[in-house]
Amino acid sequence: MPDELSPRGRELVAAARVLLEAEGPEGLSMRRLAERVGVTAPSVYKHLPDKAALEHAVISDAFAEMAVAFAAAVDGAGDRLGALATAYRRFASAHPHLYRLMTTRPLDRGRLRAGVEAAAAAPLVAAVGGDADAARAAWAFAHGMAILEIDGRFPPDADLDAAWARGIAAFRPGAA
Amino acid sequence: MPDELSPRGRELVAAARVLLEAEGPEGLSMRRLAERVGVTAPSVYKHLPDKAALEHAVISDAFAEMAVAFAAAVDGAGDRLGALATAYRRFASAHPHLYRLMTTRPLDRGRLRAGVEAAAAAPLVAAVGGDADAARAAWAFAHGMAILEIDGRFPPDADLDAAWARGIAAFRPGAA
DNA sequence: GTCTATACCCGGATAGAC
DNA sequence: GTCTATCCGGGTATAGAC
């Protein structure tokens, strides 16, 4: 389980988030982070054991944010799956580098804050009617759309709104 | 357009593919590639202008292989979409590092061999009945499933066969 | 077309003084 | 808890001799 952080540790994690969102995962180095906060690189190691701990702290915060955003999106919505898809796509396109860090590498769940990943996933499971297989398929669809869009993999003239709509329709409870 | 390669250039690209598949994109460096082929690192630059050219040559070969595999999979199949999904999943899990190189970064299409990407995509467009939006949605689903599986993002007890089946059903012509 | 040598970046992380 | 100094590794790429 991740240790509690000192105030300086929190400051470092917050600065890492800003640096990540500005420059991408490659730009997030211990040296550059230290520079931003105004300390030297070795000092960072007094607050965080290593770089993986830093990354997992950023990811944990992001999952917690996602959980809040997704819960708000489905709250009172008639089309819960559609509302969720919109919120998912919005999060990914608003925070592309963060989204990439969260999703495109193997995740050491033991280093995340407990429960944050499940909290982010819960609204989707509910929106597809509790079917775990459908939830995983829908997540794969949403992740595929989001990451291919971030990476510019679709042709420039592709109608991505239409592709999203086609996929959402496919996973509504009762469909297929 | 990519230049033609010398025999040594072809040897380097083939060795890069082997190195990539064995050790992942991080293990593919010009130094290590040269070592494998039995030359020094600077010699590589006599045959390939830079690392991006090497990567794009590997990716072009892989798309061409995909196109052959996908065409064979749909040939004579009753359930073309199902056959294609099986072939797609098989390619990704048989060549995870190669698949990651092909799909998880922005792609400079001008450095690929002309037509290879379209050839790999064509069977899917046909299998969903020519609907481009459905084809993109189905591709996003398949890519999401493949890459999340490669990255170990699903829970260990998840029934991925069932999730694949649920998604495939969603994108069959006429569904949703 | 190959080599040696090297320039010039970057990274994570540690030792030990203060 | 901060610093300076360093160790270790990695990488792409070029110059110039043969």
mmCIF file of C-alpha atoms (C1' of nucleotides) in Angstrom:
data_model
loop_
_atom_site.group_PDB
_atom_site.id
_atom_site.type_symbol
_atom_site.label_atom_id
_atom_site.label_comp_id
_atom_site.label_asym_id
_atom_site.label_seq_id
_atom_site.Cartn_x
_atom_site.Cartn_y
_atom_site.Cartn_z
ATOM 1 C CA MET A 1 0.000 0.000 0.000
ATOM 2 C CA PRO A 2 1.234 3.492 -0.805
ATOM 3 C CA ASP A 3 2.533 5.530 2.078
ATOM 4 C CA GLU A 4 1.031 8.809 3.154
ATOM 5 C CA LEU A 5 2.723 11.804 1.619
ATOM 6 C CA SER A 6 4.323 14.795 3.253
ATOM 7 C CA PRO A 7 3.085 18.248 2.207
ATOM 8 C CA ARG A 8 6.138 18.498 -0.020
ATOM 9 C CA GLY A 9 5.263 15.100 -1.421
ATOM 10 C CA ARG A 10 1.800 16.321 -2.334
ATOM 11 C CA GLU A 11 3.318 19.352 -3.956
ATOM 12 C CA LEU A 12 5.578 17.123 -6.024
ATOM 13 C CA VAL A 13 2.697 14.918 -7.166
ATOM 14 C CA ALA A 14 0.646 17.960 -8.131
ATOM 15 C CA ALA A 15 3.570 19.412 -10.065
ATOM 16 C CA ALA A 16 4.135 16.057 -11.758
ATOM 17 C CA ARG A 17 0.572 16.127 -12.972
ATOM 18 C CA VAL A 18 1.026 19.589 -14.460
ATOM 19 C CA LEU A 19 4.318 18.617 -16.073
ATOM 20 C CA LEU A 20 2.820 15.412 -17.454
ATOM 21 C CA GLU A 21 -0.166 17.146 -18.960
ATOM 22 C CA ALA A 22 2.027 19.783 -20.521
ATOM 23 C CA GLU A 23 4.713 17.598 -22.001
ATOM 24 C CA GLY A 24 3.663 13.986 -21.960
ATOM 25 C CA PRO A 25 5.067 10.948 -20.171
ATOM 26 C CA GLU A 26 8.490 11.370 -21.808
ATOM 27 C CA GLY A 27 8.775 14.851 -20.361
ATOM 28 C CA LEU A 28 8.107 13.679 -16.838
ATOM 29 C CA SER A 29 11.504 13.070 -15.318
ATOM 30 C CA MET A 30 12.660 13.358 -11.754
ATOM 31 C CA ARG A 31 15.109 16.065 -12.757
ATOM 32 C CA ARG A 32 12.572 18.212 -14.533
ATOM 33 C CA LEU A 33 10.044 17.741 -11.780
ATOM 34 C CA ALA A 34 12.558 18.882 -9.192
ATOM 35 C CA GLU A 35 13.412 21.907 -11.305
ATOM 36 C CA ARG A 36 9.759 22.922 -11.486
ATOM 37 C CA VAL A 37 9.280 22.671 -7.754
ATOM 38 C CA GLY A 38 12.507 24.510 -7.077
ATOM 39 C CA VAL A 39 14.509 21.777 -5.416
ATOM 40 C CA THR A 40 17.272 19.526 -6.649
ATOM 41 C CA ALA A 41 16.622 16.064 -8.009
ATOM 42 C CA PRO A 42 17.977 14.075 -5.048
ATOM 43 C CA SER A 43 15.562 15.892 -2.730
ATOM 44 C CA VAL A 44 12.634 14.312 -4.538
ATOM 45 C CA TYR A 45 13.746 10.946 -3.216
ATOM 46 C CA LYS A 46 13.258 12.131 0.346
ATOM 47 C CA HIS A 47 9.532 12.332 -0.332
ATOM 48 C CA LEU A 48 8.903 9.598 -2.873
ATOM 49 C CA PRO A 49 10.794 6.316 -2.970
ATOM 50 C CA ASP A 50 11.122 6.155 -6.739
ATOM 51 C CA LYS A 51 9.604 7.251 -10.000
ATOM 52 C CA ALA A 52 7.004 4.497 -10.071
ATOM 53 C CA ALA A 53 5.593 5.760 -6.777
ATOM 54 C CA LEU A 54 5.262 9.217 -8.290
ATOM 55 C CA GLU A 55 3.444 7.883 -11.333
ATOM 56 C CA HIS A 56 1.104 5.737 -9.298
ATOM 57 C CA ALA A 57 0.223 8.691 -7.095
ATOM 58 C CA VAL A 58 -0.670 10.740 -10.172
ATOM 59 C CA ILE A 59 -2.706 7.850 -11.562
ATOM 60 C CA SER A 60 -4.539 7.326 -8.283
ATOM 61 C CA ASP A 61 -5.559 10.989 -8.221
ATOM 62 C CA ALA A 62 -6.742 10.743 -11.806
ATOM 63 C CA PHE A 63 -8.889 7.667 -11.162
ATOM 64 C CA ALA A 64 -10.494 9.466 -8.244
ATOM 65 C CA GLU A 65 -11.275 12.408 -10.488
ATOM 66 C CA MET A 66 -12.684 10.105 -13.127
ATOM 67 C CA ALA A 67 -14.945 8.474 -10.570
ATOM 68 C CA VAL A 68 -16.396 11.824 -9.575
ATOM 69 C CA ALA A 69 -16.891 12.922 -13.180
ATOM 70 C CA PHE A 70 -18.542 9.669 -14.204
ATOM 71 C CA ALA A 71 -20.875 9.579 -11.226
ATOM 72 C CA ALA A 72 -21.943 13.130 -12.015
ATOM 73 C CA ALA A 73 -22.498 12.270 -15.689
ATOM 74 C CA VAL A 74 -24.882 9.393 -15.060
ATOM 75 C CA ASP A 75 -26.711 11.161 -12.241
ATOM 76 C CA GLY A 76 -30.230 11.784 -13.432
ATOM 77 C CA ALA A 77 -29.397 11.000 -17.057
ATOM 78 C CA GLY A 78 -31.963 9.126 -19.106
ATOM 79 C CA ASP A 79 -29.357 7.566 -21.380
ATOM 80 C CA ARG A 80 -26.796 6.619 -18.799
ATOM 81 C CA LEU A 81 -24.512 4.806 -21.247
ATOM 82 C CA GLY A 82 -24.531 7.731 -23.637
ATOM 83 C CA ALA A 83 -23.834 10.203 -20.844
ATOM 84 C CA LEU A 84 -20.999 8.043 -19.605
ATOM 85 C CA ALA A 85 -19.466 7.724 -23.050
ATOM 86 C CA THR A 86 -19.534 11.475 -23.449
ATOM 87 C CA ALA A 87 -17.858 11.961 -20.073
ATOM 88 C CA TYR A 88 -15.248 9.316 -20.897
ATOM 89 C CA ARG A 89 -14.405 10.843 -24.238
ATOM 90 C CA ARG A 90 -14.261 14.299 -22.693
ATOM 91 C CA PHE A 91 -11.859 13.202 -19.972
ATOM 92 C CA ALA A 92 -9.559 11.517 -22.462
ATOM 93 C CA SER A 93 -9.452 14.420 -24.878
ATOM 94 C CA ALA A 94 -9.084 17.005 -22.130
ATOM 95 C CA HIS A 95 -6.147 15.111 -20.573
ATOM 96 C CA PRO A 96 -4.545 13.074 -23.349
ATOM 97 C CA HIS A 97 -1.155 12.568 -21.732
ATOM 98 C CA LEU A 98 -2.686 11.739 -18.392
ATOM 99 C CA TYR A 99 -5.088 9.342 -20.046
ATOM 100 C CA ARG A 100 -2.208 7.660 -21.800
ATOM 101 C CA LEU A 101 -0.278 7.285 -18.564
ATOM 102 C CA MET A 102 -3.343 5.770 -16.897
ATOM 103 C CA THR A 103 -4.185 3.259 -19.586
ATOM 104 C CA THR A 104 -1.329 2.323 -21.851
ATOM 105 C CA ARG A 105 0.969 0.359 -19.659
ATOM 106 C CA PRO A 106 0.687 -2.543 -17.300
ATOM 107 C CA LEU A 107 -0.637 -1.285 -13.991
ATOM 108 C CA ASP A 108 0.705 -2.306 -10.610
ATOM 109 C CA ARG A 109 -2.557 -2.211 -8.714
ATOM 110 C CA GLY A 110 -0.805 -2.763 -5.406
ATOM 111 C CA ARG A 111 0.724 0.700 -5.699
ATOM 112 C CA LEU A 112 -2.574 2.481 -6.373
ATOM 113 C CA ARG A 113 -4.700 3.902 -3.604
ATOM 114 C CA ALA A 114 -7.221 1.238 -2.727
ATOM 115 C CA GLY A 115 -10.576 1.435 -4.451
ATOM 116 C CA VAL A 116 -9.944 4.263 -6.881
ATOM 117 C CA GLU A 117 -9.953 2.067 -9.979
ATOM 118 C CA ALA A 118 -13.137 0.263 -8.973
ATOM 119 C CA ALA A 119 -14.844 3.568 -8.201
ATOM 120 C CA ALA A 120 -14.125 4.813 -11.712
ATOM 121 C CA ALA A 121 -15.406 1.571 -13.250
ATOM 122 C CA ALA A 122 -18.588 1.208 -11.229
ATOM 123 C CA PRO A 123 -20.839 3.574 -13.218
ATOM 124 C CA LEU A 124 -20.139 1.653 -16.419
ATOM 125 C CA VAL A 125 -21.014 -1.699 -14.934
ATOM 126 C CA ALA A 126 -24.278 -0.217 -13.729
ATOM 127 C CA ALA A 127 -25.005 1.456 -17.078
ATOM 128 C CA VAL A 128 -24.778 -1.796 -19.037
ATOM 129 C CA GLY A 129 -27.140 -3.510 -16.631
ATOM 130 C CA GLY A 130 -24.621 -5.346 -14.483
ATOM 131 C CA ASP A 131 -23.309 -7.629 -17.232
ATOM 132 C CA ALA A 132 -19.564 -7.833 -16.651
ATOM 133 C CA ASP A 133 -18.797 -9.130 -20.152
ATOM 134 C CA ALA A 134 -20.752 -6.296 -21.726
ATOM 135 C CA ALA A 135 -19.017 -3.808 -19.447
ATOM 136 C CA ARG A 136 -15.582 -5.048 -20.520
ATOM 137 C CA ALA A 137 -16.545 -4.976 -24.184
ATOM 138 C CA ALA A 138 -17.942 -1.469 -23.829
ATOM 139 C CA TRP A 139 -14.827 -0.330 -22.001
ATOM 140 C CA ALA A 140 -12.639 -1.789 -24.741
ATOM 141 C CA PHE A 141 -14.672 0.078 -27.333
ATOM 142 C CA ALA A 142 -14.464 3.371 -25.456
ATOM 143 C CA HIS A 143 -10.760 2.978 -24.763
ATOM 144 C CA GLY A 144 -10.093 2.074 -28.384
ATOM 145 C CA MET A 145 -11.963 5.111 -29.643
ATOM 146 C CA ALA A 146 -10.318 7.410 -27.114
ATOM 147 C CA ILE A 147 -6.746 6.281 -27.637
ATOM 148 C CA LEU A 148 -6.960 5.990 -31.414
ATOM 149 C CA GLU A 149 -8.375 9.502 -31.452
ATOM 150 C CA ILE A 150 -5.593 10.803 -29.201
ATOM 151 C CA ASP A 151 -2.984 9.151 -31.382
ATOM 152 C CA GLY A 152 -4.492 10.571 -34.560
ATOM 153 C CA ARG A 153 -5.022 7.117 -35.977
ATOM 154 C CA PHE A 154 -8.344 7.742 -37.666
ATOM 155 C CA PRO A 155 -8.384 9.362 -41.105
ATOM 156 C CA PRO A 156 -8.807 13.136 -40.913
ATOM 157 C CA ASP A 157 -12.212 12.957 -42.556
ATOM 158 C CA ALA A 158 -13.592 10.246 -40.266
ATOM 159 C CA ASP A 159 -16.877 11.081 -38.536
ATOM 160 C CA LEU A 160 -15.923 10.127 -35.007
ATOM 161 C CA ASP A 161 -19.194 11.291 -33.487
ATOM 162 C CA ALA A 162 -20.931 8.752 -35.723
ATOM 163 C CA ALA A 163 -18.508 5.985 -34.800
ATOM 164 C CA TRP A 164 -19.012 6.699 -31.098
ATOM 165 C CA ALA A 165 -22.778 6.656 -31.567
ATOM 166 C CA ARG A 166 -22.623 3.355 -33.436
ATOM 167 C CA GLY A 167 -20.616 1.752 -30.661
ATOM 168 C CA ILE A 168 -22.739 3.097 -27.843
ATOM 169 C CA ALA A 169 -25.856 1.764 -29.512
ATOM 170 C CA ALA A 170 -24.196 -1.633 -29.643
ATOM 171 C CA PHE A 171 -23.712 -1.859 -25.897
ATOM 172 C CA ARG A 172 -26.950 -0.527 -24.534
ATOM 173 C CA PRO A 173 -28.708 -3.053 -22.298
ATOM 174 C CA GLY A 174 -30.766 -5.319 -24.522
ATOM 175 C CA ALA A 175 -28.806 -4.559 -27.701
ATOM 176 C CA ALA A 176 -27.129 -7.375 -29.650
ATOM 177 C CA MET B 1 8.102 7.577 -49.965
ATOM 178 C CA PRO B 2 10.504 5.128 -48.365
ATOM 179 C CA ASP B 3 13.612 4.308 -50.330
ATOM 180 C CA GLU B 4 14.438 0.868 -51.561
ATOM 181 C CA LEU B 5 16.689 -1.033 -49.220
ATOM 182 C CA SER B 6 20.032 -2.667 -49.853
ATOM 183 C CA PRO B 7 20.361 -6.361 -48.961
ATOM 184 C CA ARG B 8 22.082 -5.309 -45.770
ATOM 185 C CA GLY B 9 19.214 -2.927 -45.148
ATOM 186 C CA ARG B 10 16.743 -5.775 -45.442
ATOM 187 C CA GLU B 11 18.833 -7.837 -43.084
ATOM 188 C CA LEU B 12 18.750 -5.000 -40.573
ATOM 189 C CA VAL B 13 14.979 -4.627 -40.808
ATOM 190 C CA ALA B 14 14.502 -8.369 -40.358
ATOM 191 C CA ALA B 15 16.807 -8.377 -37.345
ATOM 192 C CA ALA B 16 14.984 -5.370 -35.910
ATOM 193 C CA ARG B 17 11.743 -7.305 -36.096
ATOM 194 C CA VAL B 18 13.268 -10.230 -34.202
ATOM 195 C CA LEU B 19 14.786 -7.927 -31.607
ATOM 196 C CA LEU B 20 11.523 -6.039 -31.203
ATOM 197 C CA GLU B 21 9.464 -9.159 -30.748
ATOM 198 C CA ALA B 22 11.918 -10.544 -28.231
ATOM 199 C CA GLU B 23 12.428 -7.477 -26.084
ATOM 200 C CA GLY B 24 9.822 -4.853 -26.875
ATOM 201 C CA PRO B 25 10.110 -1.369 -28.310
ATOM 202 C CA GLU B 26 12.410 -0.208 -25.504
ATOM 203 C CA GLY B 27 14.878 -2.942 -26.383
ATOM 204 C CA LEU B 28 15.062 -1.891 -29.994
ATOM 205 C CA SER B 29 18.004 0.478 -30.200
ATOM 206 C CA MET B 30 20.405 1.145 -33.027
ATOM 207 C CA ARG B 31 23.296 -0.075 -30.886
ATOM 208 C CA ARG B 32 21.671 -3.364 -30.006
ATOM 209 C CA LEU B 33 20.460 -3.920 -33.527
ATOM 210 C CA ALA B 34 23.955 -3.420 -34.896
ATOM 211 C CA GLU B 35 25.334 -5.825 -32.319
ATOM 212 C CA ARG B 36 22.887 -8.510 -33.402
ATOM 213 C CA VAL B 37 23.766 -8.154 -37.050
ATOM 214 C CA GLY B 38 27.458 -8.099 -36.292
ATOM 215 C CA VAL B 39 28.309 -4.576 -37.347
ATOM 216 C CA THR B 40 28.909 -1.399 -35.408
ATOM 217 C CA ALA B 41 26.204 1.124 -34.741
ATOM 218 C CA PRO B 42 27.382 3.805 -37.165
ATOM 219 C CA SER B 43 27.251 1.307 -40.032
ATOM 220 C CA VAL B 44 23.503 1.047 -39.630
ATOM 221 C CA TYR B 45 23.212 4.640 -40.780
ATOM 222 C CA LYS B 46 24.723 3.733 -44.144
ATOM 223 C CA HIS B 47 21.612 1.658 -44.870
ATOM 224 C CA LEU B 48 18.845 3.443 -43.020
ATOM 225 C CA PRO B 49 18.676 7.208 -42.580
ATOM 226 C CA ASP B 50 17.456 7.132 -38.993
ATOM 227 C CA LYS B 51 15.583 5.112 -36.425
ATOM 228 C CA ALA B 52 12.156 6.212 -37.602
ATOM 229 C CA ALA B 53 12.887 4.751 -41.034
ATOM 230 C CA LEU B 54 13.774 1.451 -39.409
ATOM 231 C CA GLU B 55 10.562 1.402 -37.395
ATOM 232 C CA HIS B 56 8.406 2.305 -40.351
ATOM 233 C CA ALA B 57 9.979 -0.446 -42.418
ATOM 234 C CA VAL B 58 9.150 -2.967 -39.689
ATOM 235 C CA ILE B 59 5.607 -1.614 -39.445
ATOM 236 C CA SER B 60 5.108 -1.743 -43.211
ATOM 237 C CA ASP B 61 6.116 -5.392 -43.262
ATOM 238 C CA ALA B 62 3.750 -6.115 -40.409
ATOM 239 C CA PHE B 63 0.781 -4.449 -42.106
ATOM 240 C CA ALA B 64 1.461 -6.498 -45.215
ATOM 241 C CA GLU B 65 1.479 -9.662 -43.117
ATOM 242 C CA MET B 66 -1.742 -8.624 -41.437
ATOM 243 C CA ALA B 67 -3.408 -8.061 -44.793
ATOM 244 C CA VAL B 68 -2.527 -11.585 -45.905
ATOM 245 C CA ALA B 69 -3.698 -13.132 -42.638
ATOM 246 C CA PHE B 70 -6.988 -11.238 -42.622
ATOM 247 C CA ALA B 71 -7.774 -12.012 -46.247
ATOM 248 C CA ALA B 72 -7.165 -15.697 -45.536
ATOM 249 C CA ALA B 73 -9.358 -15.585 -42.436
ATOM 250 C CA VAL B 74 -12.430 -14.208 -44.180
ATOM 251 C CA ASP B 75 -11.965 -16.340 -47.269
ATOM 252 C CA GLY B 76 -14.889 -18.749 -47.395
ATOM 253 C CA ALA B 77 -15.934 -18.026 -43.811
ATOM 254 C CA GLY B 78 -19.628 -17.882 -43.029
ATOM 255 C CA ASP B 79 -19.189 -15.493 -40.136
ATOM 256 C CA ARG B 80 -16.681 -13.126 -41.690
ATOM 257 C CA LEU B 81 -16.671 -10.688 -38.788
ATOM 258 C CA GLY B 82 -16.105 -13.464 -36.281
ATOM 259 C CA ALA B 83 -13.323 -14.969 -38.358
ATOM 260 C CA LEU B 84 -11.698 -11.579 -38.695
ATOM 261 C CA ALA B 85 -11.902 -10.894 -34.974
ATOM 262 C CA THR B 86 -10.256 -14.219 -34.250
ATOM 263 C CA ALA B 87 -7.465 -13.470 -36.712
ATOM 264 C CA TYR B 88 -6.999 -9.987 -35.267
ATOM 265 C CA ARG B 89 -6.806 -11.231 -31.719
ATOM 266 C CA ARG B 90 -4.432 -13.989 -32.736
ATOM 267 C CA PHE B 91 -2.072 -11.580 -34.490
ATOM 268 C CA ALA B 92 -1.999 -9.244 -31.512
ATOM 269 C CA SER B 93 -1.378 -11.951 -28.947
ATOM 270 C CA ALA B 94 1.205 -13.727 -31.093
ATOM 271 C CA HIS B 95 3.158 -10.485 -31.645
ATOM 272 C CA PRO B 96 2.396 -8.222 -28.705
ATOM 273 C CA HIS B 97 5.430 -5.949 -29.000
ATOM 274 C CA LEU B 98 5.027 -5.654 -32.745
ATOM 275 C CA TYR B 99 1.339 -4.930 -32.325
ATOM 276 C CA ARG B 100 2.138 -2.237 -29.819
ATOM 277 C CA LEU B 101 4.663 -0.631 -32.137
ATOM 278 C CA MET B 102 2.109 -0.668 -34.954
ATOM 279 C CA THR B 103 -0.778 0.813 -33.032
ATOM 280 C CA THR B 104 0.189 2.805 -29.980
ATOM 281 C CA ARG B 105 1.831 5.874 -31.361
ATOM 282 C CA PRO B 106 1.053 8.489 -33.941
ATOM 283 C CA LEU B 107 1.847 7.068 -37.356
ATOM 284 C CA ASP B 108 3.645 8.949 -40.083
ATOM 285 C CA ARG B 109 1.821 7.458 -43.041
ATOM 286 C CA GLY B 110 4.158 9.127 -45.499
ATOM 287 C CA ARG B 111 6.950 6.838 -44.321
ATOM 288 C CA LEU B 112 4.972 3.633 -44.730
ATOM 289 C CA ARG B 113 5.010 1.619 -47.928
ATOM 290 C CA ALA B 114 2.030 2.783 -49.929
ATOM 291 C CA GLY B 115 -1.155 0.785 -49.559
ATOM 292 C CA VAL B 116 -0.179 -1.593 -46.785
ATOM 293 C CA GLU B 117 -2.385 -0.010 -44.156
ATOM 294 C CA ALA B 118 -5.419 0.087 -46.430
ATOM 295 C CA ALA B 119 -4.869 -3.530 -47.433
ATOM 296 C CA ALA B 120 -4.978 -4.609 -43.796
ATOM 297 C CA ALA B 121 -8.143 -2.589 -43.175
ATOM 298 C CA ALA B 122 -10.108 -3.634 -46.250
ATOM 299 C CA PRO B 123 -11.452 -6.990 -44.993
ATOM 300 C CA LEU B 124 -13.004 -5.310 -41.956
ATOM 301 C CA VAL B 125 -14.809 -2.684 -43.997
ATOM 302 C CA ALA B 126 -16.219 -5.472 -46.154
ATOM 303 C CA ALA B 127 -17.192 -7.600 -43.155
ATOM 304 C CA VAL B 128 -19.325 -4.877 -41.575
ATOM 305 C CA GLY B 129 -21.141 -4.320 -44.844
ATOM 306 C CA GLY B 130 -19.292 -1.279 -46.094
ATOM 307 C CA ASP B 131 -20.381 1.058 -43.296
ATOM 308 C CA ALA B 132 -17.307 3.155 -42.475
ATOM 309 C CA ASP B 133 -18.630 4.297 -39.093
ATOM 310 C CA ALA B 134 -19.342 0.726 -38.066
ATOM 311 C CA ALA B 135 -15.917 -0.332 -39.301
ATOM 312 C CA ARG B 136 -14.207 2.328 -37.172
ATOM 313 C CA ALA B 137 -16.278 1.421 -34.138
ATOM 314 C CA ALA B 138 -15.512 -2.277 -34.626
ATOM 315 C CA TRP B 139 -11.821 -1.537 -35.060
ATOM 316 C CA ALA B 140 -11.823 0.539 -31.872
ATOM 317 C CA PHE B 141 -13.455 -2.346 -30.026
ATOM 318 C CA ALA B 142 -10.978 -4.911 -31.360
ATOM 319 C CA HIS B 143 -7.999 -2.676 -30.684
ATOM 320 C CA GLY B 144 -9.237 -1.919 -27.187
ATOM 321 C CA MET B 145 -9.680 -5.594 -26.393
ATOM 322 C CA ALA B 146 -6.313 -6.521 -27.897
ATOM 323 C CA ILE B 147 -4.239 -3.836 -26.224
ATOM 324 C CA LEU B 148 -5.935 -4.078 -22.840
ATOM 325 C CA GLU B 149 -5.341 -7.805 -22.963
ATOM 326 C CA ILE B 150 -1.684 -7.336 -23.901
ATOM 327 C CA ASP B 151 -1.219 -4.843 -21.093
ATOM 328 C CA GLY B 152 -2.880 -7.121 -18.568
ATOM 329 C CA ARG B 153 -5.523 -4.543 -17.791
ATOM 330 C CA PHE B 154 -8.455 -6.897 -17.367
ATOM 331 C CA PRO B 155 -8.933 -8.661 -14.050
ATOM 332 C CA PRO B 156 -7.354 -12.113 -13.977
ATOM 333 C CA ASP B 157 -10.735 -13.801 -13.734
ATOM 334 C CA ALA B 158 -12.321 -11.901 -16.638
ATOM 335 C CA ASP B 159 -13.871 -14.064 -19.349
ATOM 336 C CA LEU B 160 -12.298 -12.416 -22.364
ATOM 337 C CA ASP B 161 -13.759 -14.887 -24.844
ATOM 338 C CA ALA B 162 -17.185 -13.772 -23.674
ATOM 339 C CA ALA B 163 -16.295 -10.093 -23.910
ATOM 340 C CA TRP B 164 -14.991 -10.588 -27.463
ATOM 341 C CA ALA B 165 -18.167 -12.453 -28.404
ATOM 342 C CA ARG B 166 -20.338 -9.705 -26.951
ATOM 343 C CA GLY B 167 -18.522 -7.065 -28.955
ATOM 344 C CA ILE B 168 -18.518 -8.998 -32.196
ATOM 345 C CA ALA B 169 -22.248 -9.553 -31.949
ATOM 346 C CA ALA B 170 -22.662 -5.814 -31.561
ATOM 347 C CA PHE B 171 -21.017 -5.002 -34.853
ATOM 348 C CA ARG B 172 -22.418 -7.624 -37.164
ATOM 349 C CA PRO B 173 -24.234 -6.079 -40.120
ATOM 350 C CA GLY B 174 -27.777 -5.364 -39.042
ATOM 351 C CA ALA B 175 -27.026 -5.369 -35.317
ATOM 352 C CA ALA B 176 -27.809 -2.313 -33.183
ATOM 353 C "C1'" DG C 1 30.720 0.225 -46.476
ATOM 354 C "C1'" DT C 2 33.066 -0.712 -42.518
ATOM 355 C "C1'" DC C 3 35.574 0.712 -38.641
ATOM 356 C "C1'" DT C 4 37.173 3.627 -34.179
ATOM 357 C "C1'" DA C 5 36.310 7.373 -31.592
ATOM 358 C "C1'" DT C 6 33.468 10.606 -29.948
ATOM 359 C "C1'" DA C 7 30.123 14.426 -29.265
ATOM 360 C "C1'" DC C 8 26.133 15.371 -27.103
ATOM 361 C "C1'" DC C 9 21.947 14.437 -25.185
ATOM 362 C "C1'" DC C 10 18.923 12.051 -21.725
ATOM 363 C "C1'" DG C 11 17.539 9.156 -17.682
ATOM 364 C "C1'" DG C 12 17.247 7.000 -12.410
ATOM 365 C "C1'" DA C 13 19.351 6.801 -8.407
ATOM 366 C "C1'" DT C 14 22.942 7.136 -4.361
ATOM 367 C "C1'" DA C 15 26.737 8.985 -1.005
ATOM 368 C "C1'" DG C 16 27.829 12.010 2.194
ATOM 369 C "C1'" DA C 17 28.344 16.839 3.904
ATOM 370 C "C1'" DC C 18 25.642 20.300 6.169
ATOM 371 C "C1'" DG D 1 15.460 17.789 4.307
ATOM 372 C "C1'" DT D 2 18.396 20.118 1.479
ATOM 373 C "C1'" DC D 3 22.513 20.420 -1.046
ATOM 374 C "C1'" DT D 4 26.859 19.099 -4.269
ATOM 375 C "C1'" DA D 5 29.055 15.679 -6.577
ATOM 376 C "C1'" DT D 6 28.743 11.533 -8.893
ATOM 377 C "C1'" DC D 7 27.888 6.857 -10.639
ATOM 378 C "C1'" DC D 8 25.725 4.233 -13.531
ATOM 379 C "C1'" DG D 9 23.130 3.337 -17.541
ATOM 380 C "C1'" DG D 10 20.950 4.526 -21.895
ATOM 381 C "C1'" DG D 11 20.208 6.756 -26.513
ATOM 382 C "C1'" DT D 12 20.817 9.052 -31.688
ATOM 383 C "C1'" DA D 13 23.926 10.509 -34.576
ATOM 384 C "C1'" DT D 14 28.420 12.340 -36.877
ATOM 385 C "C1'" DA D 15 33.606 12.738 -38.279
ATOM 386 C "C1'" DG D 16 37.175 10.881 -40.446
ATOM 387 C "C1'" DA D 17 40.420 6.970 -41.350
ATOM 388 C "C1'" DC D 18 40.733 2.812 -44.040
#
